[in-house]
mmCIF file of C-alpha atoms in Angstrom:
data_model
loop_
_atom_site.group_PDB
_atom_site.id
_atom_site.type_symbol
_atom_site.label_atom_id
_atom_site.label_comp_id
_atom_site.label_asym_id
_atom_site.label_seq_id
_atom_site.Cartn_x
_atom_site.Cartn_y
_atom_site.Cartn_z
ATOM 1 C CA MET O 24 -35.107 -47.815 -48.312
ATOM 2 C CA PRO O 25 -36.628 -51.414 -47.273
ATOM 3 C CA ALA O 26 -40.008 -51.772 -45.771
ATOM 4 C CA ILE O 27 -40.020 -54.553 -44.198
ATOM 5 C CA GLU O 28 -37.258 -55.083 -41.752
ATOM 6 C CA VAL O 29 -36.159 -55.502 -38.479
ATOM 7 C CA GLY O 30 -36.610 -52.756 -36.040
ATOM 8 C CA ARG O 31 -39.730 -50.881 -38.125
ATOM 9 C CA LEU O 32 -42.805 -49.628 -36.059
ATOM 10 C CA CYS O 33 -45.779 -50.673 -37.613
ATOM 11 C CA VAL O 34 -49.769 -50.431 -37.408
ATOM 12 C CA LYS O 35 -51.864 -53.611 -36.985
ATOM 13 C CA LEU O 36 -54.703 -53.876 -39.641
ATOM 14 C CA ARG O 37 -56.458 -56.416 -38.639
ATOM 15 C CA GLY O 38 -57.864 -58.143 -36.001
ATOM 16 C CA ARG O 39 -58.749 -57.510 -32.074
ATOM 17 C CA GLU O 40 -55.407 -55.687 -32.000
ATOM 18 C CA ALA O 41 -56.244 -53.467 -35.227
ATOM 19 C CA GLY O 42 -54.835 -49.838 -34.580
ATOM 20 C CA ARG O 43 -52.192 -50.997 -32.353
ATOM 21 C CA LYS O 44 -48.579 -50.042 -33.055
ATOM 22 C CA CYS O 45 -45.880 -53.279 -33.180
ATOM 23 C CA VAL O 46 -42.014 -53.681 -34.122
ATOM 24 C CA ILE O 47 -40.711 -56.228 -36.768
ATOM 25 C CA VAL O 48 -38.401 -58.340 -34.396
ATOM 26 C CA GLU O 49 -37.707 -61.365 -37.456
ATOM 27 C CA ILE O 50 -38.430 -61.708 -40.932
ATOM 28 C CA ILE O 51 -39.739 -65.323 -41.390
ATOM 29 C CA ASP O 52 -40.248 -65.243 -45.180
ATOM 30 C CA ASP O 53 -41.750 -63.270 -47.743
ATOM 31 C CA ASN O 54 -45.364 -63.354 -46.574
ATOM 32 C CA PHE O 55 -44.678 -63.121 -42.310
ATOM 33 C CA VAL O 56 -42.638 -61.393 -39.782
ATOM 34 C CA VAL O 57 -42.747 -61.420 -35.849
ATOM 35 C CA ILE O 58 -44.297 -58.796 -34.191
ATOM 36 C CA THR O 59 -44.498 -57.706 -30.997
ATOM 37 C CA GLY O 60 -45.682 -54.646 -28.899
ATOM 38 C CA PRO O 61 -44.756 -55.541 -26.109
ATOM 39 C CA LYS O 62 -47.893 -56.106 -24.946
ATOM 40 C CA ASP O 63 -47.243 -54.308 -21.233
ATOM 41 C CA VAL O 64 -46.161 -50.834 -23.991
ATOM 42 C CA SER O 65 -49.203 -51.146 -26.772
ATOM 43 C CA GLY O 66 -51.305 -54.432 -26.339
ATOM 44 C CA VAL O 67 -49.918 -56.107 -29.212
ATOM 45 C CA LYS O 68 -48.570 -60.051 -28.252
ATOM 46 C CA ARG O 69 -45.382 -61.310 -29.796
ATOM 47 C CA ARG O 70 -46.643 -63.581 -32.409
ATOM 48 C CA ARG O 71 -46.296 -64.024 -36.480
ATOM 49 C CA ALA O 72 -48.230 -61.823 -38.824
ATOM 50 C CA ASN O 73 -48.896 -61.644 -42.838
ATOM 51 C CA ILE O 74 -47.295 -58.770 -43.917
ATOM 52 C CA ASN O 75 -50.769 -57.692 -45.625
ATOM 53 C CA HIS O 76 -51.965 -57.365 -42.136
ATOM 54 C CA ILE O 77 -49.694 -54.379 -41.791
ATOM 55 C CA GLU O 78 -48.815 -50.701 -42.209
ATOM 56 C CA VAL O 79 -45.456 -50.032 -41.725
ATOM 57 C CA LEU O 80 -44.206 -45.875 -40.441
ATOM 58 C CA PRO O 81 -41.097 -44.382 -41.515
ATOM 59 C CA GLU O 82 -39.698 -44.584 -37.113
ATOM 60 C CA LYS O 83 -37.356 -47.263 -37.137
ATOM 61 C CA ILE O 84 -35.237 -48.543 -33.821
ATOM 62 C CA SER O 85 -31.778 -50.521 -33.432
ATOM 63 C CA ILE O 86 -32.622 -53.964 -32.382
ATOM 64 C CA GLU O 87 -31.631 -57.241 -33.259
ATOM 65 C CA PRO O 88 -33.094 -60.008 -35.028
ATOM 66 C CA GLY O 89 -35.293 -62.414 -32.655
ATOM 67 C CA ALA O 90 -34.999 -59.267 -29.615
ATOM 68 C CA SER O 91 -36.383 -59.985 -26.489
ATOM 69 C CA ASP O 92 -39.530 -57.715 -25.295
ATOM 70 C CA GLU O 93 -36.922 -56.758 -22.548
ATOM 71 C CA GLU O 94 -34.645 -55.406 -25.178
ATOM 72 C CA VAL O 95 -37.035 -54.136 -27.720
ATOM 73 C CA LYS O 96 -38.767 -51.747 -24.282
ATOM 74 C CA LYS O 97 -35.589 -50.515 -24.043
ATOM 75 C CA ALA O 98 -34.969 -49.235 -27.374
ATOM 76 C CA LEU O 99 -37.838 -47.504 -27.667
ATOM 77 C CA GLU O 100 -37.281 -45.547 -24.414
ATOM 78 C CA GLU O 101 -33.863 -45.049 -25.585
ATOM 79 C CA ALA O 102 -35.649 -43.455 -28.819
ATOM 80 C CA GLY O 103 -38.083 -41.893 -26.885
ATOM 81 C CA LEU O 104 -40.748 -43.066 -28.849
ATOM 82 C CA LEU O 105 -42.755 -45.509 -25.440
ATOM 83 C CA ASP O 106 -45.698 -42.433 -25.663
ATOM 84 C CA PHE O 107 -46.132 -43.431 -28.922
ATOM 85 C CA MET O 108 -46.398 -46.901 -29.215
ATOM 86 C CA LYS O 109 -49.467 -46.498 -26.470
ATOM 87 C CA GLU O 110 -51.388 -43.817 -28.919
ATOM 88 C CA ARG O 111 -53.838 -45.895 -31.112
ATOM 89 C CA VAL O 112 -54.826 -45.300 -34.875
ATOM 90 C CA ARG O 113 -57.928 -45.367 -36.045
ATOM 91 C CA VAL O 114 -57.750 -47.991 -39.052
ATOM 92 C CA GLU O 115 -59.958 -47.452 -42.164
ATOM 93 C CA LEU O 116 -61.137 -50.711 -44.001
ATOM 94 C CA LYS O 117 -60.717 -50.730 -47.369
ATOM 95 C CA PRO O 118 -63.829 -51.541 -50.111
ATOM 96 C CA GLY O 119 -63.060 -55.663 -50.729
ATOM 97 C CA TYR O 120 -61.365 -56.518 -47.692
ATOM 98 C CA PHE O 121 -64.567 -57.772 -46.928
#
């Protein structure tokens, strides 16, 4: 099971959106991915993110690479994960992050 793959749900660990859940929609290279909440679901807008700033979850949805926010939202509805995506997670920073 690859950890970083399109459709994998994850939690943002850094920035103003820390603790919010998002979905990987595209893999840019070994260090960066494109994620989205979508914004009207979890509050995470579509953006490039460092893979060290996200934590992957075991849940995965079936989407095509580069899927739009509407397609991601529809896949989340079909998987019954919309309420799960709206829940925030308490992020505990490890020593050495500052």
